[in-house]
mmCIF file of C-alpha atoms in Angstrom:
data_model
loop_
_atom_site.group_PDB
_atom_site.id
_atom_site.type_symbol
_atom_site.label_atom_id
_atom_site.label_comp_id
_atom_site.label_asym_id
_atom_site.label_seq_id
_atom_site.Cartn_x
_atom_site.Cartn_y
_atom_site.Cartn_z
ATOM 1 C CA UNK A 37 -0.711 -13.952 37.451
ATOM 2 C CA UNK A 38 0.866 -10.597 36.372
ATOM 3 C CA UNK A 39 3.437 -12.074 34.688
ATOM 4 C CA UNK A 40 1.372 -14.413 32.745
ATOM 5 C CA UNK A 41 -0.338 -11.761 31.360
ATOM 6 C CA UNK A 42 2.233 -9.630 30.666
ATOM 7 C CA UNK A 43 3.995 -12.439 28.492
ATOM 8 C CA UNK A 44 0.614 -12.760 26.414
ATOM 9 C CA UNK A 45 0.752 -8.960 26.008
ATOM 10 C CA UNK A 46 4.435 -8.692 24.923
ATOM 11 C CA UNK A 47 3.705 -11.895 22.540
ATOM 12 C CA UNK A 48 0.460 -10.019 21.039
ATOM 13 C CA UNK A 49 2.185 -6.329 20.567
ATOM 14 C CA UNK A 50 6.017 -7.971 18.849
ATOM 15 C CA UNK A 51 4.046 -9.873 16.646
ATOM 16 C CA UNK A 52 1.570 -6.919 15.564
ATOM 17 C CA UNK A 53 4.509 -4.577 15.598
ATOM 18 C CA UNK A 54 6.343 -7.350 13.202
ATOM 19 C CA UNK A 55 3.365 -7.851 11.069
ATOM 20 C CA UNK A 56 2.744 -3.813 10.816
ATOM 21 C CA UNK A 57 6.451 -4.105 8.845
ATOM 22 C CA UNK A 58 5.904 -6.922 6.302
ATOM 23 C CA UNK A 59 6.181 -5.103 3.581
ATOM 24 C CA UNK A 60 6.991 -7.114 -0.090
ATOM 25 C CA UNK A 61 5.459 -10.663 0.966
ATOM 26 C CA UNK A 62 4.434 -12.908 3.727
ATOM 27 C CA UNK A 63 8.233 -15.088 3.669
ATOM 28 C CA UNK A 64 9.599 -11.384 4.912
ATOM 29 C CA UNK A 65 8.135 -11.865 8.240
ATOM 30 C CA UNK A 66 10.409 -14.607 9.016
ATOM 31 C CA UNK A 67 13.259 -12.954 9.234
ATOM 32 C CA UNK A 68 11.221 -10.308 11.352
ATOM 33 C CA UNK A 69 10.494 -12.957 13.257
ATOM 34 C CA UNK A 70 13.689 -14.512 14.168
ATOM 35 C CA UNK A 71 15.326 -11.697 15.052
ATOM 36 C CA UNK A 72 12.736 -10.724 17.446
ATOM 37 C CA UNK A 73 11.967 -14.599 18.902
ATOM 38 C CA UNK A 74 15.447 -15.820 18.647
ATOM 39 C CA UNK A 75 17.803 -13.490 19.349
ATOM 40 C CA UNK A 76 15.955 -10.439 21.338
ATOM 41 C CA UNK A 77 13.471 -12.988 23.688
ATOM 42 C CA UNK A 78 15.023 -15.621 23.696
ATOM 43 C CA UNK A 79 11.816 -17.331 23.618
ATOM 44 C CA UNK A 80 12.836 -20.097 21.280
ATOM 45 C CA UNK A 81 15.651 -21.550 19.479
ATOM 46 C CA UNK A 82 17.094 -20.876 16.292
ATOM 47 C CA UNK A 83 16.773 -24.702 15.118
ATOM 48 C CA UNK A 84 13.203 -25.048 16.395
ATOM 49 C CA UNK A 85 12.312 -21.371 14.848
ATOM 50 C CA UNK A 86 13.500 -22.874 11.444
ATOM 51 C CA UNK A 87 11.568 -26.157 12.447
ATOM 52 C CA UNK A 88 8.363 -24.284 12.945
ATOM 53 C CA UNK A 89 9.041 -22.220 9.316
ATOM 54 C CA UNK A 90 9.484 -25.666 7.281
ATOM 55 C CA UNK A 91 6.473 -26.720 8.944
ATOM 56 C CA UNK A 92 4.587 -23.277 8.028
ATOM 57 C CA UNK A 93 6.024 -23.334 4.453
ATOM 58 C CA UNK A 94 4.742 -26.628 3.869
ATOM 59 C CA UNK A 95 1.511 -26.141 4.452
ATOM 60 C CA UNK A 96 -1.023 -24.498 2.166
ATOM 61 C CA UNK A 97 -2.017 -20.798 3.425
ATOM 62 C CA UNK A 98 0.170 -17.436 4.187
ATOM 63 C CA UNK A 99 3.807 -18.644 5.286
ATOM 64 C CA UNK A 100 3.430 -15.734 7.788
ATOM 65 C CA UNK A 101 0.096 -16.924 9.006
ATOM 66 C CA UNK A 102 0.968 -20.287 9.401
ATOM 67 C CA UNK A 103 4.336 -19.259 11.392
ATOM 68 C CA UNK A 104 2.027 -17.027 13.474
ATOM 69 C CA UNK A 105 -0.100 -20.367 14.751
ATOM 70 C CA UNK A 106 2.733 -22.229 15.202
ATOM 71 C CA UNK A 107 5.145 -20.090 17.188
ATOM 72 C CA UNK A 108 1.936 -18.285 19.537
ATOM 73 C CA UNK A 109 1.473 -22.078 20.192
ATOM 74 C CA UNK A 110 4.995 -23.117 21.029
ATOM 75 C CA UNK A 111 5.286 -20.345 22.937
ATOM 76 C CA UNK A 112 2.550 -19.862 25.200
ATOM 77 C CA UNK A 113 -0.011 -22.868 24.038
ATOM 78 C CA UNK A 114 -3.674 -22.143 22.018
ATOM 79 C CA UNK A 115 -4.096 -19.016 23.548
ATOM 80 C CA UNK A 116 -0.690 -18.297 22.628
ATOM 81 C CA UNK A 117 -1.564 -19.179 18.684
ATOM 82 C CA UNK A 118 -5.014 -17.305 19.330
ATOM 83 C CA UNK A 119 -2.898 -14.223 20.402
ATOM 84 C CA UNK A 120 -0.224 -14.538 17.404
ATOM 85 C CA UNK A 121 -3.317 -15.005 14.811
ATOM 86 C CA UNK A 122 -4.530 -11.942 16.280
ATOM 87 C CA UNK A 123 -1.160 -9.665 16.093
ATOM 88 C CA UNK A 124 -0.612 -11.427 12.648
ATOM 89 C CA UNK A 125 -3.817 -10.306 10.853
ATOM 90 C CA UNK A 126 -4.975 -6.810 12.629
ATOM 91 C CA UNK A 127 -1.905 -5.136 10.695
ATOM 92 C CA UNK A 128 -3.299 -5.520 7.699
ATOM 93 C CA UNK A 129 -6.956 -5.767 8.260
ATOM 94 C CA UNK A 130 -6.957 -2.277 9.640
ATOM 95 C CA UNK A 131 -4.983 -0.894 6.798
ATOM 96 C CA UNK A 132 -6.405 -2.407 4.055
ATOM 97 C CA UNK A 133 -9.771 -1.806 5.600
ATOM 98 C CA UNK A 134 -8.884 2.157 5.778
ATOM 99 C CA UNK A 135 -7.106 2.126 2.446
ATOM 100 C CA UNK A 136 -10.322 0.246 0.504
ATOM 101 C CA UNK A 137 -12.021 3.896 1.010
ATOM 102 C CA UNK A 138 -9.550 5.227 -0.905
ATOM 103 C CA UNK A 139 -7.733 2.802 -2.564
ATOM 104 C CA UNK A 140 -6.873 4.807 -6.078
ATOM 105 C CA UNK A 141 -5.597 8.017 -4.063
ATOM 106 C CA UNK A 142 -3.438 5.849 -2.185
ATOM 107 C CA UNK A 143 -2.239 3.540 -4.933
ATOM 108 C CA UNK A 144 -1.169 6.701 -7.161
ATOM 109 C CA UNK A 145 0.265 8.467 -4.515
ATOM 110 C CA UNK A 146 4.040 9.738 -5.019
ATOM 111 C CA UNK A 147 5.462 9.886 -1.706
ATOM 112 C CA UNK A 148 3.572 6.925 -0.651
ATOM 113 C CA UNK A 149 5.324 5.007 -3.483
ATOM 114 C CA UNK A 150 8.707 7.342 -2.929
ATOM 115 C CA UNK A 151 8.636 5.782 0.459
ATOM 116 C CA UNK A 152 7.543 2.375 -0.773
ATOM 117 C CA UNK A 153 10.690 2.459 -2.751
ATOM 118 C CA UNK A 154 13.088 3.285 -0.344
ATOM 119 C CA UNK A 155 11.763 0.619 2.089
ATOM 120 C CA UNK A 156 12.355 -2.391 -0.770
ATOM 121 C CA UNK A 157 15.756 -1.652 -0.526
ATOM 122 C CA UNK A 158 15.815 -2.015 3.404
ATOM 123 C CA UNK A 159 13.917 -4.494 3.761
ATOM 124 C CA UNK A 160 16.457 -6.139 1.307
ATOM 125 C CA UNK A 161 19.281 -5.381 3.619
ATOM 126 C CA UNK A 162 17.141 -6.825 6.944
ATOM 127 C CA UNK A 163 16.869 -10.776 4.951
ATOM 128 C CA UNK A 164 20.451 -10.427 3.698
ATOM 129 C CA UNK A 165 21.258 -9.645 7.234
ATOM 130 C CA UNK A 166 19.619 -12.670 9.103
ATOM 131 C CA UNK A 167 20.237 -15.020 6.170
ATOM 132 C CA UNK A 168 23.881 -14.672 6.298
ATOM 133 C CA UNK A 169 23.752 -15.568 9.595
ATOM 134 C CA UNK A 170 21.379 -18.425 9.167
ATOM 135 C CA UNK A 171 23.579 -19.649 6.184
ATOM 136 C CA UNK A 172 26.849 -19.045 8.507
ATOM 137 C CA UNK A 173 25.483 -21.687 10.937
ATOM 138 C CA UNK A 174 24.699 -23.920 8.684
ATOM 139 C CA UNK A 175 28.125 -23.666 7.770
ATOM 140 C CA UNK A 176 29.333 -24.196 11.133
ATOM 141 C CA UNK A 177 27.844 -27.502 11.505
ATOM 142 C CA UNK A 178 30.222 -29.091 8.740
ATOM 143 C CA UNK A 179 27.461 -31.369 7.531
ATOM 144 C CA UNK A 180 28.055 -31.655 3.851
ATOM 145 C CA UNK A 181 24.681 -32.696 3.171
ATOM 146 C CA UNK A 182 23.245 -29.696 4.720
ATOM 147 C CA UNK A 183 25.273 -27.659 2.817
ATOM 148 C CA UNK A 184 24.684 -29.014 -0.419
ATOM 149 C CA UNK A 185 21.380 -29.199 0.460
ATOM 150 C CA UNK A 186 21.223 -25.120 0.578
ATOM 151 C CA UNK A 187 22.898 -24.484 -2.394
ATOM 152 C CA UNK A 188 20.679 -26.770 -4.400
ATOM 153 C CA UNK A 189 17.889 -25.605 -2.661
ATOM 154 C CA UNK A 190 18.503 -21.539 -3.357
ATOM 155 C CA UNK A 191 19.583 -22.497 -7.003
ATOM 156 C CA UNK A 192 16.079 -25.082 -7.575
ATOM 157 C CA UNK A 193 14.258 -22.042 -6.329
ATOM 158 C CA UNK A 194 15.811 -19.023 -7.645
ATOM 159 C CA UNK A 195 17.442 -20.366 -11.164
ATOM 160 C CA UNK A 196 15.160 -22.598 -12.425
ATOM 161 C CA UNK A 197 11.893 -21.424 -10.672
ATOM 162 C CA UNK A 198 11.036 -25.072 -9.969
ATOM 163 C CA UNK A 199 7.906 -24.979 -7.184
ATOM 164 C CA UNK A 200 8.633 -24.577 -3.758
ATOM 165 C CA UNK A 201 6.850 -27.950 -2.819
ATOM 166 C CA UNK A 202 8.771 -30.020 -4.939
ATOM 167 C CA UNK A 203 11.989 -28.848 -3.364
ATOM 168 C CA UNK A 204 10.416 -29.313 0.269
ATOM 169 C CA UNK A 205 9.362 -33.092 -0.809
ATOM 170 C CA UNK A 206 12.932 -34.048 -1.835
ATOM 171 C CA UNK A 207 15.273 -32.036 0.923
ATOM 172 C CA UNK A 208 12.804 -33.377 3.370
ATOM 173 C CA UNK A 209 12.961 -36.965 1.881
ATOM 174 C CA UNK A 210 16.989 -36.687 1.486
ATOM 175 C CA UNK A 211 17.404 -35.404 5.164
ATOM 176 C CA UNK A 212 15.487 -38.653 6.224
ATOM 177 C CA UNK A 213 17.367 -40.855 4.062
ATOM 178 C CA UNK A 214 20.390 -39.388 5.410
ATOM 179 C CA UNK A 215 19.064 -40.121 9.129
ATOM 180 C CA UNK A 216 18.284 -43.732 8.045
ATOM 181 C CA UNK A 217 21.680 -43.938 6.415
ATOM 182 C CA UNK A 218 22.995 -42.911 9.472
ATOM 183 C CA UNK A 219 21.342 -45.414 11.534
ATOM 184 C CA UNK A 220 21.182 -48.741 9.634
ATOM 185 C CA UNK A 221 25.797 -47.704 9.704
ATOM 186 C CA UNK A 222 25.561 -47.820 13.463
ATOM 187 C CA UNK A 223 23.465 -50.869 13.491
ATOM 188 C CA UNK A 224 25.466 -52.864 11.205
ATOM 189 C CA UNK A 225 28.942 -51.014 13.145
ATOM 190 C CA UNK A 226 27.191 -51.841 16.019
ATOM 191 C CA UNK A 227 26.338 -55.873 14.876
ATOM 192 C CA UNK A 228 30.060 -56.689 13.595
ATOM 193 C CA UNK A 229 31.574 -55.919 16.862
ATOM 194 C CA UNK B 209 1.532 -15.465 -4.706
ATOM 195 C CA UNK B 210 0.114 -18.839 -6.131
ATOM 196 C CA UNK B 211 -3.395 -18.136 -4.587
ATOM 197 C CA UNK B 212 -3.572 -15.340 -7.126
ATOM 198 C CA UNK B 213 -5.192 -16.904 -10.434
ATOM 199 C CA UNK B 214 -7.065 -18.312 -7.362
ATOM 200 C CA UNK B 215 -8.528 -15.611 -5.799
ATOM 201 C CA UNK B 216 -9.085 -13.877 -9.296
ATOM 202 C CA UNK B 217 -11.293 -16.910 -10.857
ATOM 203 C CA UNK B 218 -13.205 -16.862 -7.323
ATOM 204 C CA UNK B 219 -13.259 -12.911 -7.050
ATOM 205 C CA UNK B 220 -13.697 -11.706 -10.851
ATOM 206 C CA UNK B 221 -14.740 -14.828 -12.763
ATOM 207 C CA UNK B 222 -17.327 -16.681 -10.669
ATOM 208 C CA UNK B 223 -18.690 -14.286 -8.225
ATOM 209 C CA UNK B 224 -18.644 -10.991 -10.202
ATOM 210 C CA UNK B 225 -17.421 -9.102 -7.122
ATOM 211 C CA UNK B 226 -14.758 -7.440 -9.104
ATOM 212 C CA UNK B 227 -13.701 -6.007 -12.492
ATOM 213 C CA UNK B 228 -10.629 -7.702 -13.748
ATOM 214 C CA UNK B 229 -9.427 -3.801 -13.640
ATOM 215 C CA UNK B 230 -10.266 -3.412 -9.444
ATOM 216 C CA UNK B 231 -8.429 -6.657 -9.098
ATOM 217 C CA UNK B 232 -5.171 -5.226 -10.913
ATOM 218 C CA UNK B 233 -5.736 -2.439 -8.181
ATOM 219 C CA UNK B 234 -5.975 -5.003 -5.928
ATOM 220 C CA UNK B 235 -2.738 -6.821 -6.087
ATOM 221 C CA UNK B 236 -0.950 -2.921 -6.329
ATOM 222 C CA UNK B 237 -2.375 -2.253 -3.328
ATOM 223 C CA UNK B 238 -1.872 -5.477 -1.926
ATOM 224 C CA UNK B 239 1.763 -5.504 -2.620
ATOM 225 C CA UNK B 240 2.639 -1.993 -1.046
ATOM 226 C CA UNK B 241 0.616 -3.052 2.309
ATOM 227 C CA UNK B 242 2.286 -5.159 5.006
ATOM 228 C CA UNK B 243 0.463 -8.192 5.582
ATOM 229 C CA UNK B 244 0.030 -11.680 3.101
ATOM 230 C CA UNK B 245 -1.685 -10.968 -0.107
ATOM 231 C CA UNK B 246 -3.909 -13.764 0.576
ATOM 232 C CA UNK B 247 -4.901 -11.641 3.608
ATOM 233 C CA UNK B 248 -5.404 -7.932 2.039
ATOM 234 C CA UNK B 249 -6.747 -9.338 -1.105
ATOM 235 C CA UNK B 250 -9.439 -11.164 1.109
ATOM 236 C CA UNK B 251 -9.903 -7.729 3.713
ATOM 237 C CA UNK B 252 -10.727 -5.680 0.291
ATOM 238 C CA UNK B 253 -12.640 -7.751 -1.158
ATOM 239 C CA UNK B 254 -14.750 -8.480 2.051
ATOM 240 C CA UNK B 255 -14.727 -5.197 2.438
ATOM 241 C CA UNK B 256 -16.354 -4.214 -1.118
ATOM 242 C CA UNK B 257 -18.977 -6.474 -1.154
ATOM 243 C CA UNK B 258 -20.320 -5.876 2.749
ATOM 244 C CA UNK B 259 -18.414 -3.541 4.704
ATOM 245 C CA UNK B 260 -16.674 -3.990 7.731
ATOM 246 C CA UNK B 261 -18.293 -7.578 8.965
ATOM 247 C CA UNK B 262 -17.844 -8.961 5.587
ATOM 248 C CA UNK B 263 -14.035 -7.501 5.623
ATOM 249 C CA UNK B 264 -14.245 -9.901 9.202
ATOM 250 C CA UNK B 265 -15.801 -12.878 7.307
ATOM 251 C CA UNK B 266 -13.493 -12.675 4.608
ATOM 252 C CA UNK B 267 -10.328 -12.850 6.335
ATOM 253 C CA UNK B 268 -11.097 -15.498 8.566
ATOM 254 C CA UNK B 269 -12.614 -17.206 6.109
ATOM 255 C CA UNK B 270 -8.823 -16.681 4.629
ATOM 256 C CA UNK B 271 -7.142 -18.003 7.365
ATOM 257 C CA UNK B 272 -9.071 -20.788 9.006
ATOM 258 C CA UNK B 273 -8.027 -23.484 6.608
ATOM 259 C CA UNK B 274 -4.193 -22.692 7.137
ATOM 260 C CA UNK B 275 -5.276 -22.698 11.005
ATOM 261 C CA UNK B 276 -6.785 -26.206 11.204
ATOM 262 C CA UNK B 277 -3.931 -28.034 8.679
ATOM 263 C CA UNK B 278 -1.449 -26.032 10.524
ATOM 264 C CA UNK B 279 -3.181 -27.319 14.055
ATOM 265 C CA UNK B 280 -3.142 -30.752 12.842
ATOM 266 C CA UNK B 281 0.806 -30.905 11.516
ATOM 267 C CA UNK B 282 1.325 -28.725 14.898
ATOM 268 C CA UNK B 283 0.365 -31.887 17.129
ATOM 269 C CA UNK B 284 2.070 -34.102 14.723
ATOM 270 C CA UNK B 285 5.193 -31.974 15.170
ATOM 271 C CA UNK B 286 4.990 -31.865 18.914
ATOM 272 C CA UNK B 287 4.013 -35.163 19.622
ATOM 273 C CA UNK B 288 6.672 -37.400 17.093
ATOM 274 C CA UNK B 289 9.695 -34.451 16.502
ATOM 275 C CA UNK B 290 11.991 -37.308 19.160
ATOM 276 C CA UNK B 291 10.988 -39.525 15.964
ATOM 277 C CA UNK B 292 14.164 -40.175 13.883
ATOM 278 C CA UNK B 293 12.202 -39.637 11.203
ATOM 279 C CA UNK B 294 11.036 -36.681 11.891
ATOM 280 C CA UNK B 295 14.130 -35.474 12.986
ATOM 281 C CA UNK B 296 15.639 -36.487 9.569
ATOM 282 C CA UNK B 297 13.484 -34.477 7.691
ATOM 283 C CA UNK B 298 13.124 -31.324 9.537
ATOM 284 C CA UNK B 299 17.592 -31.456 9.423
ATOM 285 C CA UNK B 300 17.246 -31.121 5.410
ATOM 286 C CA UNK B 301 13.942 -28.607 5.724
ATOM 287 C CA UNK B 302 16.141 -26.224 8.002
ATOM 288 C CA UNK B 303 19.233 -25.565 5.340
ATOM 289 C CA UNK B 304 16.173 -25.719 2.494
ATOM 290 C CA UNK B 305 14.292 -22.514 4.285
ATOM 291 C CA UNK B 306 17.645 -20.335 4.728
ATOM 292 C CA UNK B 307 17.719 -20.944 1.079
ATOM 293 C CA UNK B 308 14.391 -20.303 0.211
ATOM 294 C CA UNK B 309 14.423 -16.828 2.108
ATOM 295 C CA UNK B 310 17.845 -15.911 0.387
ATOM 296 C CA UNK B 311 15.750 -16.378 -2.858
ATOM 297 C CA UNK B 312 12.943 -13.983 -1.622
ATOM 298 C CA UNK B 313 15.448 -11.537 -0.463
ATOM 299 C CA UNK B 314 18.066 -11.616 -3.650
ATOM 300 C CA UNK B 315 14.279 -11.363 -5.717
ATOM 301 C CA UNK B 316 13.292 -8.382 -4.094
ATOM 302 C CA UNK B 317 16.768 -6.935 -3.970
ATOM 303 C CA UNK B 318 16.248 -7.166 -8.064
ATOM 304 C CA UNK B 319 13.293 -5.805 -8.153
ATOM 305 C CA UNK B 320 14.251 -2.463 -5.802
ATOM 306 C CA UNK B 321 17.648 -2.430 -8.163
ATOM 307 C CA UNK B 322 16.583 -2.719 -11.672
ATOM 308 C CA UNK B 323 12.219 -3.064 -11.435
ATOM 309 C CA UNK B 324 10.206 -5.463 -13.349
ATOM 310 C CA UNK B 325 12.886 -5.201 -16.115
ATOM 311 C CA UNK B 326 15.318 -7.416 -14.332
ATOM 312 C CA UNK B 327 18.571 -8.033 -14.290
ATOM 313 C CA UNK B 328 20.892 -5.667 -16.995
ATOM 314 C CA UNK B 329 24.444 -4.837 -17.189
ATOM 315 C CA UNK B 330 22.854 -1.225 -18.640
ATOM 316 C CA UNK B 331 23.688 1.196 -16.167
ATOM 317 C CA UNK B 332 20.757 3.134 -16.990
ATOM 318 C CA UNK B 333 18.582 0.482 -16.125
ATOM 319 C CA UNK B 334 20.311 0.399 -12.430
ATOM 320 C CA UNK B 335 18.768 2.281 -9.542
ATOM 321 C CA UNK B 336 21.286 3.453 -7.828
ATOM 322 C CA UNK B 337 19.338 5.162 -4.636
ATOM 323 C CA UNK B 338 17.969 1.407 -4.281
ATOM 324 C CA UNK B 339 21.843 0.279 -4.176
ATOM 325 C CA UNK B 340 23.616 2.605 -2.130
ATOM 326 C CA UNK B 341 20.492 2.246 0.762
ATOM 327 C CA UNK B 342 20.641 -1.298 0.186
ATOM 328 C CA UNK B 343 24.385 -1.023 0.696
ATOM 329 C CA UNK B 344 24.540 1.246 3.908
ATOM 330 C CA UNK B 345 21.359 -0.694 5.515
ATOM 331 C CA UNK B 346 23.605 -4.090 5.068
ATOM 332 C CA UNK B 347 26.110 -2.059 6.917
ATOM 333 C CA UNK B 348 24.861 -0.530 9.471
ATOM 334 C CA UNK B 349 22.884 -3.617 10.420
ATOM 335 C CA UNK B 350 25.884 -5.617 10.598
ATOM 336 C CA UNK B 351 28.053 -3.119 12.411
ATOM 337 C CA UNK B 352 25.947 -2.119 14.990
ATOM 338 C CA UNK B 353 23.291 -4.190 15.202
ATOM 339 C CA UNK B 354 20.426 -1.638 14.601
ATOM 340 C CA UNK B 355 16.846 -2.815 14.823
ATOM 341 C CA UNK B 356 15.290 -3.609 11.364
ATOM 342 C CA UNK B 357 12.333 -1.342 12.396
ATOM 343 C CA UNK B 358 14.854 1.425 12.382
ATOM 344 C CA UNK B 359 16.224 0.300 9.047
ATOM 345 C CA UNK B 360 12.738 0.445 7.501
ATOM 346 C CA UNK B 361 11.673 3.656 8.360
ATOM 347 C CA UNK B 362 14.813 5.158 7.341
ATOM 348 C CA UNK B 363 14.899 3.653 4.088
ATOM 349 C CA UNK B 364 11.677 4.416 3.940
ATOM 350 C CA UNK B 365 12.893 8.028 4.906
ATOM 351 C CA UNK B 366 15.640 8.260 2.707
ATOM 352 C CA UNK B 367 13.651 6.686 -0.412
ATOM 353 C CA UNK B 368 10.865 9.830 -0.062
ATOM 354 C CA UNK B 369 13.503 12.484 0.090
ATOM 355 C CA UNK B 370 15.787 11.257 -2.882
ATOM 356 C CA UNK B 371 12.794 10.292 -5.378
ATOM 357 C CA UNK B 372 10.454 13.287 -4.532
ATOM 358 C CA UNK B 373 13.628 15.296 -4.651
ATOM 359 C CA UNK B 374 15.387 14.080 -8.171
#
């Protein structure tokens, strides 16, 4: 019984202390994420974790929000969600909730913004960190599609600023054509014998 | 980001709860806080209008429809992912999101290097604190494997000192 509980704790307190360091958008909690999920617990894969962020991306709402339901839930079922909702949005309820007293103090402070500053530049380092490794094992896999896929992908988004749902729509339909592809080949390898 | 122009028409345009000029404030404040803007823009608001329990209302009211679509695509997920299918077209999402977070990261990477003006070969445009942390964090987290949380607060650190200082 300890255990259990323990588990729900540790889930509830990484994800607040992940959420407490999103700074510059909801997409950098993924990498927070990953890092913490996949390769410090252990508590899921890196395939599923990326699974679970397509999934999260595609659906309308916070990215880190969404990832919050569906990792708590993979993890440790709907009390598991309940408890990654929890450590996902107390973060910044409580300091947004403090700050709204003083909102213009805080906004025009220097060293708050001095600090602000310094931490873009992290935080920078942190997603070029776990993306290199993320784009390193796609790599690995030598699946031409996937890589092409990626490149595409970063220049549709980055380049020409075409909408993140349109890119989703056609990877995600050219990753199932490729599957079908795939299969209908060993079919017809499969009939000719 | 694109619930923005959404939450303004609701927040300024319909409902009157804000000045277009508190909103602006807003988004600063929502951009320097951790958390989803859809999240602090919701807490402030909320907590403007009625205090702490309509801060509460707000934000759930923020996050319940992601829970319920996210719920339902959850079960689909769980239940069909053997599903060739599905399996086809999570294997092109997967290389798609290691793209799309390179984008975020390279974008705010820009924006600590060179600010809202963007990109410029002008070397008086670069920021060159932003750089060398950005450089030495990159390091340090791939030579010794640091925690980000360490990374953070010493940027965080070092960004304080060096702009309060120069």
């Amino acid at each position: 019984m300890k255990n259990q509980k323990n588990i729900y704790i540790k889930l509830f307190a990484s994800t607040f202390y992940i959420s407490a360091f999103t700074f510059g958008g909801g997409f950098v909690i993924i990498p927070l994420m990953k890092k913490k999920f996949v390769d410090d617990l252990h508590w899921i894969e890196e395939n599923e974790m990326l699974n679970l962020v397509a999934i999260a991306q595609s659906s309308p709402g916070a990215v880190a929000v969404n990832a919050a339901i569906l990792l708590g839930y993979r993890i440790k079922g709907i009390l598991g969600a309940l408890v990654t909702i929890l450590g996902t949005v107390l973060p910044p309820f409580i300091t947004l909730t403090v700050i709204s007293f003083f909102y213009e103090a805080f906004r025009d402070n220097i060293v708050v913004n001095a600090v602000l500053k310094g931490m873009q530049a992290g935080i920078a380092a942190v997603i070029a960190d776990v993306d290199l490794n993320l784009g390193a094992n796609v790599v690995k896999e030598k699946d031409i599609v996937a890589v092409i896929i990626m490149v595409g992908a970063f220049i549709a988004t980055f380049f020409l600023k075409i909408n993140v749902m349109y890119i989703i729509i056609v990877c995600g339909f050219i990753g199932a054509a490729k599957i079908l592809i795939q299969m209908k080949k060993i079919q017809k390898d499969g009939d000719s014998r | 980001m694109a619930a923005l122009p959404l939450i303004q028409n609701q927040v300024v345009n319909l409902n009157h709860w804000m000045t277009l000029i508190e909103f602006t404030d807003l988004i600063t404040i929502a951009e320097m806080t951790p958390g989803p803007i859809a999240i602090n823009a919701a807490t402030f608001v909320g907590n403007r209008i009625a205090g702490i329990p309509g801060a509460i209302i707000a934000t759930i009211g923020s996050i319940l429809p992601s829970c319920i679509i996210v719920s339902i695509l959850a079960w689909i997920y769980f239940k069909y992912r053997e599903l060739a299918v599905i399996q086809g077209v999570l294997s092109g999402l997967r290389p798609t999101i290691v793209a799309l977070i390179a984008s975020a990261g390279l974008s705010i990477l820009m924006l600590a290097v060179w600010g809202e003006g963007g990109f410029s070969l002008n070397p008086a445009l670069i920021n060159f604190t932003s750089v060398i942390i950005f450089a030495a964090a990159l390091f340090i987290l791939r030579k010794w494997k640091v925690k980000p949380i360490y990374i953070m607060l010493g940027s965080g650190l070092i960004g304080g000192v060096i702009y309060l200082i120069i």
